[in-house]
XYZ file of N, CA, C and O in Angstrom:
852
model
N -3.076 -50.244 -13.789
C -3.671 -49.842 -15.067
C -4.884 -48.944 -14.863
O -5.112 -48.007 -15.620
N -5.687 -49.262 -13.846
C -6.862 -48.431 -13.569
C -6.456 -47.021 -13.186
O -7.085 -46.051 -13.603
N -5.374 -46.894 -12.407
C -4.888 -45.572 -12.004
C -4.431 -44.772 -13.216
O -4.754 -43.584 -13.357
N -3.676 -45.428 -14.097
C -3.184 -44.747 -15.296
C -4.339 -44.322 -16.189
O -4.377 -43.190 -16.695
N -5.315 -45.215 -16.381
C -6.467 -44.889 -17.222
C -7.258 -43.721 -16.639
O -7.714 -42.843 -17.386
N -7.404 -43.689 -15.324
C -8.146 -42.591 -14.681
C -7.412 -41.269 -14.827
O -8.019 -40.227 -15.108
N -6.092 -41.289 -14.664
C -5.306 -40.060 -14.810
C -5.351 -39.548 -16.244
O -5.439 -38.336 -16.479
N -5.281 -40.462 -17.203
C -5.372 -40.060 -18.613
C -6.735 -39.443 -18.905
O -6.843 -38.423 -19.599
N -7.789 -40.038 -18.347
C -9.134 -39.489 -18.543
C -9.230 -38.081 -17.959
O -9.798 -37.169 -18.588
N -8.692 -37.893 -16.763
C -8.731 -36.573 -16.125
C -7.980 -35.543 -16.959
O -8.449 -34.415 -17.149
N -6.808 -35.935 -17.462
C -6.010 -35.011 -18.274
C -6.759 -34.611 -19.542
O -6.777 -33.432 -19.922
N -7.398 -35.573 -20.192
C -8.136 -35.261 -21.422
C -9.354 -34.391 -21.129
O -9.664 -33.477 -21.894
N -10.037 -34.681 -20.036
C -11.216 -33.889 -19.686
C -10.843 -32.445 -19.378
O -11.526 -31.505 -19.785
N -9.721 -32.258 -18.692
C -9.271 -30.910 -18.358
C -8.796 -30.180 -19.610
O -9.053 -28.985 -19.792
N -8.099 -30.889 -20.509
C -7.650 -30.259 -21.757
C -8.831 -29.794 -22.610
O -8.740 -28.780 -23.310
N -9.938 -30.523 -22.541
C -11.118 -30.133 -23.315
C -11.725 -28.828 -22.803
O -12.444 -28.146 -23.539
N -11.426 -28.462 -21.551
C -11.947 -27.205 -21.016
C -11.424 -26.010 -21.806
O -12.079 -24.972 -21.905
N -10.208 -26.145 -22.357
C -9.564 -25.027 -23.044
C -9.479 -25.254 -24.539
O -8.748 -24.549 -25.240
N -10.218 -26.251 -25.051
C -10.122 -26.594 -26.473
C -10.676 -25.508 -27.381
O -10.352 -25.442 -28.553
N -11.512 -24.624 -26.848
C -12.074 -23.557 -27.673
C -11.116 -22.423 -27.934
O -11.437 -21.491 -28.682
N -9.927 -22.456 -27.306
C -8.951 -21.381 -27.474
C -7.637 -21.995 -27.963
O -6.676 -22.136 -27.214
N -7.629 -22.388 -29.229
C -6.463 -23.079 -29.784
C -5.367 -22.121 -30.213
O -4.205 -22.511 -30.320
N -5.715 -20.863 -30.489
C -4.724 -19.894 -30.945
C -4.517 -18.820 -29.887
O -5.456 -18.420 -29.188
N -3.291 -18.348 -29.792
C -2.958 -17.295 -28.831
C -3.302 -15.925 -29.408
O -3.192 -15.700 -30.611
N -3.704 -14.983 -28.550
C -3.917 -13.617 -29.036
C -2.605 -13.007 -29.524
O -1.522 -13.394 -29.086
N -2.726 -12.064 -30.424
C -1.531 -11.385 -30.941
C -0.917 -10.512 -29.841
O -1.623 -9.895 -29.050
N 0.403 -10.482 -29.794
C 1.087 -9.648 -28.806
C 0.877 -8.173 -29.183
O 1.246 -7.753 -30.279
N 0.263 -7.369 -28.318
C -0.010 -5.969 -28.670
C 1.265 -5.133 -28.680
O 2.243 -5.453 -27.997
N 1.241 -4.063 -29.458
C 2.393 -3.162 -29.502
C 2.563 -2.426 -28.187
O 3.685 -2.188 -27.735
N 1.449 -2.045 -27.578
C 1.498 -1.350 -26.291
C 0.560 -2.062 -25.307
O -0.579 -1.632 -25.108
N 1.031 -3.133 -24.700
C 0.166 -3.872 -23.773
C -0.100 -3.075 -22.507
O 0.720 -2.253 -22.083
N -1.252 -3.297 -21.914
C -1.581 -2.641 -20.656
C -0.788 -3.290 -19.525
O -0.918 -4.497 -19.290
N 0.041 -2.523 -18.829
C 0.838 -3.131 -17.744
C -0.042 -3.697 -16.642
O 0.323 -4.698 -16.007
N -1.208 -3.104 -16.420
C -2.080 -3.589 -15.356
C -2.812 -4.871 -15.774
O -3.057 -5.752 -14.942
N -3.145 -4.981 -17.047
C -3.769 -6.217 -17.513
C -2.775 -7.371 -17.447
O -3.115 -8.483 -17.026
N -1.525 -7.115 -17.850
C -0.491 -8.148 -17.775
C -0.220 -8.509 -16.318
O -0.030 -9.684 -15.974
N -0.214 -7.506 -15.451
C 0.005 -7.773 -14.023
C -1.112 -8.632 -13.457
O -0.861 -9.551 -12.668
N -2.349 -8.379 -13.875
C -3.469 -9.188 -13.384
C -3.350 -10.631 -13.883
O -3.654 -11.571 -13.152
N -2.892 -10.794 -15.104
C -2.691 -12.136 -15.632
C -1.596 -12.864 -14.857
O -1.689 -14.069 -14.608
N -0.582 -12.137 -14.440
C 0.534 -12.757 -13.725
C 0.162 -13.130 -12.297
O 0.509 -14.212 -11.822
N -0.539 -12.268 -11.599
C -0.770 -12.553 -10.183
C -1.997 -11.930 -9.577
O -2.049 -11.768 -8.349
N -2.967 -11.542 -10.396
C -4.206 -11.012 -9.858
C -4.045 -9.618 -9.267
O -3.126 -8.860 -9.624
N -4.931 -9.270 -8.342
C -4.976 -7.919 -7.791
C -3.700 -7.561 -7.032
O -3.294 -6.401 -7.009
N -3.072 -8.547 -6.408
C -1.844 -8.259 -5.660
C -0.728 -7.777 -6.576
O -0.002 -6.835 -6.239
N -0.594 -8.408 -7.733
C 0.420 -7.983 -8.696
C 0.090 -6.601 -9.247
O 0.983 -5.768 -9.450
N -1.190 -6.336 -9.473
C -1.616 -5.008 -9.929
C -1.245 -3.949 -8.896
O -0.814 -2.841 -9.236
N -1.415 -4.288 -7.629
C -1.079 -3.357 -6.552
C 0.380 -2.940 -6.627
O 0.699 -1.747 -6.545
N 1.280 -3.903 -6.804
C 2.699 -3.564 -6.813
C 3.094 -2.794 -8.061
O 3.988 -1.944 -8.012
N 2.439 -3.053 -9.180
C 2.705 -2.256 -10.375
C 2.262 -0.814 -10.161
O 2.950 0.137 -10.552
N 1.106 -0.630 -9.506
C 0.624 0.721 -9.207
C 1.558 1.431 -8.238
O 1.851 2.625 -8.402
N 2.046 0.718 -7.241
C 2.997 1.309 -6.294
C 4.265 1.760 -7.005
O 4.782 2.856 -6.749
N 4.770 0.921 -7.902
C 5.986 1.273 -8.645
C 5.745 2.498 -9.518
O 6.598 3.397 -9.597
N 4.580 2.558 -10.172
C 4.263 3.703 -11.022
C 4.180 4.993 -10.203
O 4.719 6.034 -10.601
N 3.520 4.926 -9.053
C 3.396 6.110 -8.190
C 4.751 6.521 -7.626
O 5.036 7.714 -7.474
N 5.578 5.541 -7.331
C 6.920 5.829 -6.810
C 7.788 6.498 -7.876
O 8.471 7.491 -7.614
N 7.747 5.955 -9.098
C 8.554 6.523 -10.179
C 8.069 7.905 -10.581
O 8.860 8.726 -11.055
N 6.762 8.168 -10.395
C 6.208 9.480 -10.741
C 6.437 10.512 -9.650
O 6.115 11.685 -9.842
N 6.972 10.086 -8.516
C 7.287 11.020 -7.447
C 6.141 11.297 -6.495
O 6.246 12.197 -5.653
N 5.059 10.532 -6.576
C 3.927 10.743 -5.680
C 4.064 9.965 -4.373
O 3.405 10.276 -3.380
N 4.908 8.943 -4.387
C 5.180 8.151 -3.195
C 6.677 8.071 -2.977
O 7.461 8.161 -3.928
N 7.067 7.897 -1.727
C 8.461 7.658 -1.389
C 8.532 6.453 -0.472
O 7.557 6.137 0.225
N 9.675 5.798 -0.474
C 9.852 4.596 0.330
C 10.754 4.928 1.505
O 11.934 5.222 1.333
N 10.174 4.898 2.698
C 10.921 5.229 3.903
C 11.853 4.079 4.272
O 11.694 2.955 3.795
N 12.851 4.335 5.141
C 13.738 3.245 5.586
C 12.956 2.127 6.262
O 11.857 2.326 6.782
N 13.541 0.955 6.262
C 12.886 -0.223 6.832
C 12.679 -0.065 8.333
O 13.524 0.472 9.046
N 11.535 -0.521 8.815
C 11.211 -0.535 10.235
C 10.821 -1.952 10.628
O 10.916 -2.880 9.837
N 10.356 -2.105 11.855
C 9.895 -3.425 12.307
C 8.694 -3.889 11.500
O 8.420 -5.086 11.417
N 7.942 -2.967 10.928
C 6.772 -3.320 10.121
C 7.130 -3.570 8.663
O 6.281 -3.924 7.867
N 8.397 -3.367 8.304
C 8.800 -3.546 6.921
C 9.006 -2.199 6.239
O 9.036 -1.141 6.879
N 9.159 -2.218 4.921
C 9.320 -0.993 4.162
C 8.004 -0.253 4.114
O 6.955 -0.829 3.878
N 8.061 1.074 4.354
C 6.848 1.878 4.468
C 6.792 2.893 3.336
O 7.727 3.671 3.136
N 5.700 2.887 2.596
C 5.459 3.881 1.553
C 4.723 5.069 2.170
O 3.796 4.889 2.963
N 5.132 6.252 1.797
C 4.446 7.457 2.261
C 4.248 8.409 1.086
O 5.021 8.403 0.129
N 3.208 9.212 1.179
C 2.935 10.191 0.132
C 3.924 11.350 0.228
O 4.319 11.756 1.314
N 4.342 11.864 -0.917
C 5.228 13.022 -0.948
C 4.395 14.304 -1.004
O 3.164 14.266 -0.992
N 5.081 15.423 -1.083
C 4.383 16.709 -1.175
C 3.803 16.934 -2.565
O 2.971 17.823 -2.760
N 4.229 16.157 -3.519
C 3.728 16.286 -4.879
C 2.325 15.687 -4.967
O 2.116 14.516 -4.702
N 1.356 16.511 -5.309
C -0.036 16.074 -5.359
C -0.473 15.948 -6.819
O -0.400 16.922 -7.578
N -0.934 14.778 -7.231
C -1.337 14.603 -8.635
C -2.690 15.242 -8.917
O -3.556 15.334 -8.038
N -2.860 15.676 -10.159
C -4.171 16.158 -10.578
C -5.043 14.957 -10.933
O -4.529 13.860 -11.185
N -6.356 15.124 -10.952
C -7.244 13.981 -11.241
C -6.973 13.291 -12.572
O -7.236 12.102 -12.721
N -6.440 14.033 -13.553
C -6.222 13.446 -14.875
C -4.885 12.727 -14.999
O -4.652 12.030 -15.984
N -4.003 12.900 -14.027
C -2.675 12.299 -14.120
C -2.661 10.819 -13.737
O -1.744 10.097 -14.121
N -3.636 10.372 -12.968
C -3.684 8.988 -12.503
C -4.923 8.290 -13.042
O -5.969 8.904 -13.199
N -4.775 7.005 -13.312
C -5.957 6.223 -13.681
C -6.680 5.770 -12.414
O -6.238 6.039 -11.293
N -7.781 5.066 -12.586
C -8.608 4.698 -11.435
C -7.869 3.791 -10.457
O -8.037 3.908 -9.238
N -7.025 2.892 -10.969
C -6.269 1.998 -10.090
C -5.253 2.789 -9.283
O -5.116 2.606 -8.062
N -4.523 3.669 -9.934
C -3.517 4.470 -9.233
C -4.149 5.413 -8.223
O -3.609 5.615 -7.129
N -5.295 5.976 -8.554
C -5.982 6.848 -7.590
C -6.427 6.054 -6.370
O -6.359 6.537 -5.235
N -6.886 4.840 -6.597
C -7.326 3.995 -5.491
C -6.168 3.684 -4.546
O -6.311 3.772 -3.321
N -5.020 3.337 -5.109
C -3.859 3.018 -4.283
C -3.320 4.275 -3.606
O -2.975 4.260 -2.415
N -3.291 5.366 -4.346
C -2.760 6.621 -3.774
C -3.599 7.092 -2.585
O -3.066 7.666 -1.628
N -4.901 6.817 -2.638
C -5.781 7.261 -1.552
C -5.479 6.566 -0.231
O -5.899 7.036 0.828
N -4.737 5.471 -0.270
C -4.388 4.755 0.959
C -3.198 5.365 1.685
O -2.784 4.844 2.719
N -2.646 6.439 1.138
C -1.431 6.987 1.727
C -1.640 8.328 2.416
O -0.742 9.154 2.467
N -2.817 8.536 2.964
C -3.043 9.720 3.788
C -2.150 9.666 5.021
O -1.726 10.695 5.559
N -1.851 8.438 5.480
C -0.905 8.233 6.582
C 0.033 7.118 6.176
O -0.303 6.303 5.311
N 1.237 7.062 6.785
C 2.183 6.006 6.415
C 1.571 4.619 6.604
O 0.968 4.321 7.626
N 1.745 3.788 5.592
C 1.145 2.456 5.611
C 2.172 1.439 5.144
O 2.796 1.637 4.114
N 2.350 0.374 5.893
C 3.273 -0.678 5.476
C 2.636 -1.510 4.376
O 1.423 -1.562 4.246
N 3.456 -2.168 3.605
C 2.976 -2.897 2.437
C 1.925 -3.957 2.760
O 0.919 -4.039 2.069
N 2.098 -4.807 3.794
C 1.055 -5.807 4.082
C -0.292 -5.184 4.403
O -1.326 -5.645 3.924
N -0.296 -4.121 5.221
C -1.563 -3.454 5.542
C -2.179 -2.819 4.311
O -3.399 -2.821 4.146
N -1.347 -2.283 3.466
C -1.856 -1.676 2.245
C -2.555 -2.717 1.389
O -3.631 -2.469 0.848
N -1.953 -3.891 1.272
C -2.577 -4.930 0.461
C -3.918 -5.341 1.053
O -4.904 -5.493 0.332
N -3.980 -5.518 2.378
C -5.222 -5.930 3.010
C -6.317 -4.892 2.797
O -7.486 -5.229 2.588
N -5.942 -3.624 2.824
C -6.927 -2.551 2.670
C -7.354 -2.354 1.223
O -8.466 -1.884 0.950
N -6.481 -2.705 0.285
C -6.731 -2.375 -1.114
C -7.181 -3.555 -1.982
O -7.683 -3.340 -3.077
N -6.988 -4.782 -1.510
C -7.199 -5.950 -2.367
C -8.612 -6.013 -2.925
O -8.807 -6.192 -4.133
N -9.618 -5.866 -2.053
C -10.994 -5.980 -2.503
C -11.352 -4.867 -3.482
O -12.012 -5.091 -4.498
N -10.898 -3.662 -3.186
C -11.209 -2.539 -4.069
C -10.526 -2.702 -5.426
O -11.132 -2.425 -6.461
N -9.289 -3.169 -5.422
C -8.581 -3.372 -6.675
C -9.208 -4.498 -7.486
O -9.238 -4.447 -8.709
N -9.704 -5.528 -6.816
C -10.349 -6.630 -7.521
C -11.561 -6.134 -8.295
O -11.814 -6.562 -9.429
N -12.303 -5.221 -7.695
C -13.465 -4.650 -8.374
C -13.022 -3.811 -9.570
O -13.584 -3.893 -10.665
N -11.967 -3.013 -9.373
C -11.483 -2.155 -10.448
C -10.864 -2.956 -11.597
O -10.812 -2.481 -12.728
N -10.391 -4.165 -11.283
C -9.754 -5.010 -12.305
C -10.739 -5.959 -12.973
O -10.309 -6.862 -13.723
N -12.013 -5.773 -12.718
C -13.006 -6.688 -13.290
C -12.952 -6.694 -14.817
O -13.120 -7.750 -15.449
N -12.710 -5.547 -15.406
C -12.628 -5.470 -16.871
C -11.459 -6.296 -17.395
O -11.585 -6.994 -18.412
N -10.309 -6.241 -16.705
C -9.162 -7.057 -17.100
C -9.497 -8.536 -16.986
O -9.182 -9.331 -17.875
N -10.123 -8.906 -15.888
C -10.468 -10.312 -15.653
C -11.388 -10.843 -16.744
O -11.159 -11.929 -17.297
N -12.416 -10.060 -17.070
C -13.372 -10.485 -18.099
C -12.691 -10.614 -19.462
O -12.926 -11.585 -20.195
N -11.835 -9.654 -19.786
C -11.142 -9.672 -21.079
C -10.197 -10.861 -21.185
O -10.159 -11.550 -22.218
N -9.448 -11.139 -20.138
C -8.484 -12.237 -20.153
C -9.184 -13.593 -20.212
O -8.711 -14.523 -20.876
N -10.309 -13.697 -19.533
C -11.074 -14.943 -19.603
C -11.668 -15.145 -20.989
O -11.699 -16.266 -21.509
N -12.134 -14.052 -21.614
C -12.703 -14.147 -22.958
C -11.645 -14.554 -23.989
O -11.956 -15.221 -24.985
N -10.391 -14.193 -23.737
C -9.295 -14.557 -24.640
C -8.765 -15.964 -24.353
O -7.891 -16.448 -25.071
N -9.264 -16.601 -23.304
C -8.804 -17.942 -22.966
C -7.473 -17.962 -22.260
O -6.774 -18.983 -22.268
N -7.085 -16.857 -21.617
C -5.798 -16.780 -20.920
C -5.937 -16.988 -19.417
O -4.981 -17.395 -18.749
N -7.114 -16.710 -18.896
C -7.367 -16.807 -17.464
C -8.441 -17.857 -17.222
O -9.448 -17.898 -17.934
N -8.231 -18.689 -16.223
C -9.193 -19.754 -15.913
C -10.430 -19.139 -15.268
O -10.328 -18.272 -14.395
N -11.608 -19.571 -15.689
C -12.851 -19.085 -15.108
C -13.211 -19.901 -13.875
O -12.678 -20.993 -13.637
N -14.142 -19.368 -13.086
C -14.610 -20.085 -11.896
C -15.251 -21.413 -12.290
O -15.058 -22.440 -11.623
N -16.021 -21.411 -13.378
C -16.674 -22.641 -13.838
C -15.641 -23.698 -14.221
O -15.813 -24.894 -13.927
N -14.560 -23.283 -14.877
C -13.523 -24.237 -15.274
C -12.815 -24.831 -14.063
O -12.539 -26.033 -14.016
N -12.527 -23.992 -13.064
C -11.902 -24.501 -11.847
C -12.839 -25.448 -11.101
O -12.397 -26.429 -10.496
N -14.144 -25.160 -11.139
C -15.110 -26.038 -10.492
C -15.109 -27.420 -11.139
O -15.141 -28.447 -10.448
N -15.046 -27.445 -12.473
C -14.998 -28.725 -13.185
C -13.712 -29.474 -12.852
O -13.718 -30.697 -12.657
N -12.604 -28.758 -12.763
C -11.330 -29.389 -12.395
C -11.438 -30.060 -11.041
O -11.014 -31.208 -10.845
N -12.006 -29.334 -10.071
C -12.102 -29.861 -8.712
C -13.034 -31.068 -8.662
O -12.722 -32.089 -8.028
N -14.185 -30.960 -9.332
C -15.126 -32.080 -9.327
C -14.526 -33.316 -9.991
O -14.712 -34.446 -9.522
N -13.808 -33.096 -11.089
C -13.154 -34.217 -11.769
C -12.138 -34.885 -10.850
O -12.058 -36.118 -10.764
N -11.363 -34.067 -10.153
C -10.365 -34.609 -9.232
C -10.983 -35.396 -8.099
O -10.498 -36.471 -7.726
N -12.079 -34.871 -7.531
C -12.739 -35.564 -6.422
C -13.331 -36.896 -6.875
O -13.229 -37.909 -6.166
N -13.956 -36.913 -8.038
C -14.534 -38.164 -8.551
C -13.445 -39.209 -8.761
O -13.611 -40.386 -8.396
N -12.329 -38.777 -9.351
C -11.234 -39.712 -9.584
C -10.633 -40.181 -8.263
O -10.289 -41.365 -8.105
N -10.507 -39.269 -7.316
C -9.943 -39.629 -6.005
C -10.816 -40.642 -5.284
O -10.322 -41.624 -4.708
N -12.136 -40.427 -5.307
C -13.048 -41.365 -4.651
C -13.021 -42.731 -5.329
O -13.053 -43.775 -4.664
N -12.944 -42.712 -6.678
C -12.905 -43.976 -7.409
C -11.632 -44.757 -7.093
O -11.679 -45.934 -6.712
N -10.494 -44.087 -7.242
C -9.223 -44.772 -7.024
C -8.988 -45.068 -5.550
O -8.421 -46.109 -5.195
N -9.440 -44.143 -4.670
C -9.290 -44.393 -3.247
C -10.117 -45.583 -2.786
O -9.665 -46.413 -1.992
N -11.337 -45.654 -3.296
C -12.185 -46.796 -2.949
C -11.624 -48.102 -3.462
O -11.612 -49.122 -2.753
N -11.134 -48.065 -4.712
C -10.559 -49.274 -5.295
C -9.291 -49.693 -4.560
O -9.084 -50.882 -4.260
N -8.444 -48.693 -4.253
C -7.212 -49.004 -3.529
C -7.483 -49.521 -2.129
O -6.840 -50.472 -1.669
N -8.458 -48.889 -1.450
C -8.819 -49.362 -0.120
C -9.360 -50.774 -0.140
O -9.069 -51.588 0.750
N -10.144 -51.085 -1.164
C -10.701 -52.436 -1.297
C -9.575 -53.460 -1.483
O -9.586 -54.542 -0.862
N -8.586 -53.135 -2.322
C -7.469 -54.042 -2.546
C -6.664 -54.253 -1.266
O -6.209 -55.378 -0.977
N -6.484 -53.187 -0.505
C -5.724 -53.310 0.748
C -6.468 -54.192 1.747
O -5.879 -55.052 2.414
N -7.778 -54.016 1.862
C -8.572 -54.851 2.773
C -8.541 -56.318 2.356
O -8.440 -57.227 3.205
N -8.620 -56.576 1.064
C -8.549 -57.948 0.569
C -7.194 -58.568 0.906
O -7.100 -59.724 1.354
N -6.127 -57.779 0.698
C -4.786 -58.291 0.986
C -4.615 -58.596 2.466
O -4.056 -59.649 2.841
N -5.105 -57.711 3.324
C -4.987 -57.946 4.765
C -5.824 -59.137 5.211
O -5.417 -59.913 6.085
N -7.012 -59.293 4.618
C -7.876 -60.407 5.000
C -7.285 -61.756 4.620
O -7.607 -62.789 5.218
N -6.410 -61.733 3.627
C -5.765 -62.976 3.183
C -4.397 -63.183 3.834
O -3.645 -64.075 3.462
N -4.092 -62.304 4.786
C -2.846 -62.462 5.530
C -1.627 -61.870 4.874
O -0.501 -62.105 5.318
N -1.817 -61.080 3.835
C -0.679 -60.422 3.171
C -0.412 -59.079 3.846
O -1.275 -58.210 3.874
N 0.778 -58.938 4.377
C 1.133 -57.683 5.052
C 1.988 -56.761 4.192
O 2.267 -55.624 4.574
N 2.407 -57.239 3.052
C 3.269 -56.434 2.166
C 2.409 -55.542 1.263
O 2.281 -55.770 0.057
N 1.795 -54.542 1.891
C 0.913 -53.634 1.156
C 1.587 -52.290 0.899
O 0.931 -51.317 0.542
N 2.895 -52.256 1.109
C 3.632 -51.001 0.925
C 3.505 -50.447 -0.484
O 3.330 -49.243 -0.683
N 3.573 -51.360 -1.471
C 3.471 -50.911 -2.867
C 2.123 -50.256 -3.131
O 2.041 -49.220 -3.807
N 1.044 -50.845 -2.585
C -0.290 -50.262 -2.780
C -0.405 -48.896 -2.139
O -1.005 -47.977 -2.699
N 0.190 -48.738 -0.947
C 0.147 -47.445 -0.257
C 0.929 -46.389 -1.034
O 0.491 -45.240 -1.151
N 2.084 -46.780 -1.556
C 2.883 -45.835 -2.350
C 2.136 -45.441 -3.621
O 2.115 -44.266 -4.014
N 1.490 -46.426 -4.260
C 0.724 -46.148 -5.480
C -0.430 -45.194 -5.184
O -0.693 -44.263 -5.971
N -1.103 -45.377 -4.052
C -2.195 -44.481 -3.658
C -1.672 -43.066 -3.444
O -2.299 -42.084 -3.865
N -0.529 -42.938 -2.787
C 0.048 -41.619 -2.514
C 0.451 -40.919 -3.812
O 0.172 -39.730 -4.007
N 1.097 -41.660 -4.720
C 1.525 -41.074 -5.992
C 0.316 -40.653 -6.837
O 0.345 -39.599 -7.489
N -0.731 -41.477 -6.804
C -1.937 -41.144 -7.555
C -2.588 -39.880 -7.005
O -3.062 -39.027 -7.769
N -2.606 -39.736 -5.679
C -3.188 -38.541 -5.059
C -2.410 -37.293 -5.453
O -2.996 -36.255 -5.778
N -1.075 -37.386 -5.433
C -0.243 -36.244 -5.839
C -0.502 -35.878 -7.291
O -0.627 -34.700 -7.653
N -0.589 -36.886 -8.146
C -0.851 -36.644 -9.568
C -2.201 -35.972 -9.781
O -2.345 -35.059 -10.612
N -3.210 -36.387 -9.015
C -4.534 -35.768 -9.127
C -4.501 -34.315 -8.666
O -5.168 -33.455 -9.252
N -3.746 -34.036 -7.614
C -3.629 -32.653 -7.142
C -2.986 -31.765 -8.204
O -3.390 -30.619 -8.408
N -1.984 -32.296 -8.884
C -1.314 -31.524 -9.940
C -2.239 -31.315 -11.129
O -2.326 -30.221 -11.695
N -2.952 -32.358 -11.516
C -3.829 -32.288 -12.685
C -5.080 -31.457 -12.436
O -5.495 -30.668 -13.293
N -5.687 -31.623 -11.264
C -7.037 -31.091 -11.027
C -7.085 -29.964 -10.017
O -8.177 -29.539 -9.621
N -5.938 -29.473 -9.572
C -5.940 -28.373 -8.614
C -6.399 -27.072 -9.244
O -6.441 -26.914 -10.466
N -6.730 -26.106 -8.393
C -7.177 -24.795 -8.862
C -6.031 -24.084 -9.575
O -4.888 -24.097 -9.113
N -6.327 -23.482 -10.708
C -5.340 -22.752 -11.497
C -5.791 -21.309 -11.707
O -6.985 -21.005 -11.673
N -4.830 -20.441 -11.921
C -5.123 -19.044 -12.242
C -5.124 -18.842 -13.751
O -6.043 -18.258 -14.314
N -4.080 -19.352 -14.399
C -3.931 -19.173 -15.844
C -4.177 -20.490 -16.581
O -3.915 -21.567 -16.051
N -4.647 -20.376 -17.805
C -4.795 -21.533 -18.680
C -3.428 -21.848 -19.301
O -2.489 -21.036 -19.199
N -3.284 -22.998 -19.962
C -2.034 -23.259 -20.688
C -1.715 -22.165 -21.708
O -0.549 -21.799 -21.892
N -2.743 -21.635 -22.365
C -2.525 -20.522 -23.292
C -2.033 -19.280 -22.561
O -1.227 -18.506 -23.087
N -2.546 -19.072 -21.351
C -2.104 -17.930 -20.557
C -0.637 -18.027 -20.184
O 0.096 -17.031 -20.229
N -0.186 -19.223 -19.830
C 1.231 -19.431 -19.517
C 2.095 -19.172 -20.744
O 3.132 -18.503 -20.667
N 1.652 -19.689 -21.894
C 2.417 -19.515 -23.127
C 2.423 -18.047 -23.566
O 3.437 -17.545 -24.067
N 1.320 -17.360 -23.365
C 1.217 -15.952 -23.745
C 2.214 -15.116 -22.943
O 2.882 -14.229 -23.491
N 2.318 -15.387 -21.639
C 3.272 -14.648 -20.810
C 4.707 -14.900 -21.267
O 5.533 -13.975 -21.299
N 5.020 -16.146 -21.638
C 6.361 -16.458 -22.118
C 6.667 -15.706 -23.404
O 7.751 -15.127 -23.557
N 5.719 -15.695 -24.344
C 5.939 -15.009 -25.621
C 6.031 -13.500 -25.424
O 6.808 -12.825 -26.101
N 5.242 -12.979 -24.504
C 5.287 -11.553 -24.222
C 6.654 -11.167 -23.659
O 7.241 -10.155 -24.059
N 7.157 -11.978 -22.747
C 8.476 -11.721 -22.171
C 9.562 -11.813 -23.225
O 10.480 -10.976 -23.263
N 9.469 -12.810 -24.097
C 10.459 -12.975 -25.155
C 10.426 -11.804 -26.136
O 11.463 -11.284 -26.543
N 9.220 -11.360 -26.486
C 9.078 -10.278 -27.460
C 9.703 -8.994 -26.940
O 10.422 -8.309 -27.675
N 9.461 -8.662 -25.686
C 9.961 -7.386 -25.167
C 11.387 -7.468 -24.678
O 12.070 -6.454 -24.594
N 11.862 -8.686 -24.389
C 13.286 -8.812 -24.087
C 14.119 -8.615 -25.349
O 15.177 -8.013 -25.335
N 13.603 -9.095 -26.504
C 14.275 -8.869 -27.796
C 14.241 -7.389 -28.166
O 15.213 -6.858 -28.707
N 13.119 -6.728 -27.837
C 12.999 -5.305 -28.144
C 14.022 -4.494 -27.351
O 14.662 -3.602 -27.876
N 14.207 -4.848 -26.072
C 15.203 -4.138 -25.248
C 16.602 -4.393 -25.769
O 17.469 -3.508 -25.748
N 16.836 -5.610 -26.296
C 18.168 -5.930 -26.809
C 18.494 -5.142 -28.070
O 19.600 -4.609 -28.236
N 17.507 -5.004 -28.960
C 17.733 -4.290 -30.209
C 17.848 -2.789 -30.018
O 18.473 -2.101 -30.814
N 17.233 -2.270 -28.952
C 17.306 -0.825 -28.698
C 18.483 -0.479 -27.822
O 18.841 0.664 -27.717
């Protein structure tokens, strides 16, 4: 009962973190692909969207696979400064020489994170992206619950052993299940529940649009 009560408390405390954002933002007619990409997977997802855009625009080409993987290289087509946004220019600048995708990500991640700061701030303000403060509260809540239940469970096991009871398997299983539940409830998250729902509605809205057209 103590384990169940603690898990319920943790769930309610975490739900209160997002209680100020009860309604979802309206689905825009022309959503920013880079903002949606950041919501889906952060700077890494933004990187691949930029690569796809540069590839489709003819500024990059994909060479045959090598031991290093698929290699993107710049084509002879040179974009003008007004044709690319700041994210695309940043990614394009990494192709002065052939670069494999993993190396490109390592070289570009920090720079893209800085360029995506506006997306991050906007998504957090809309209640779609978890803030650092919210993740900190999740972690602290999980640790407090873990110490409480771990201490209580350890005490019960010691009492059982001191009284000659060796059938402590149920207590060990309960401790393991409680730990897993705490990890699921209180682990670090990227998106809020509203953020998950927003992505689903966005996908549904544009899948219907493709069907009707």
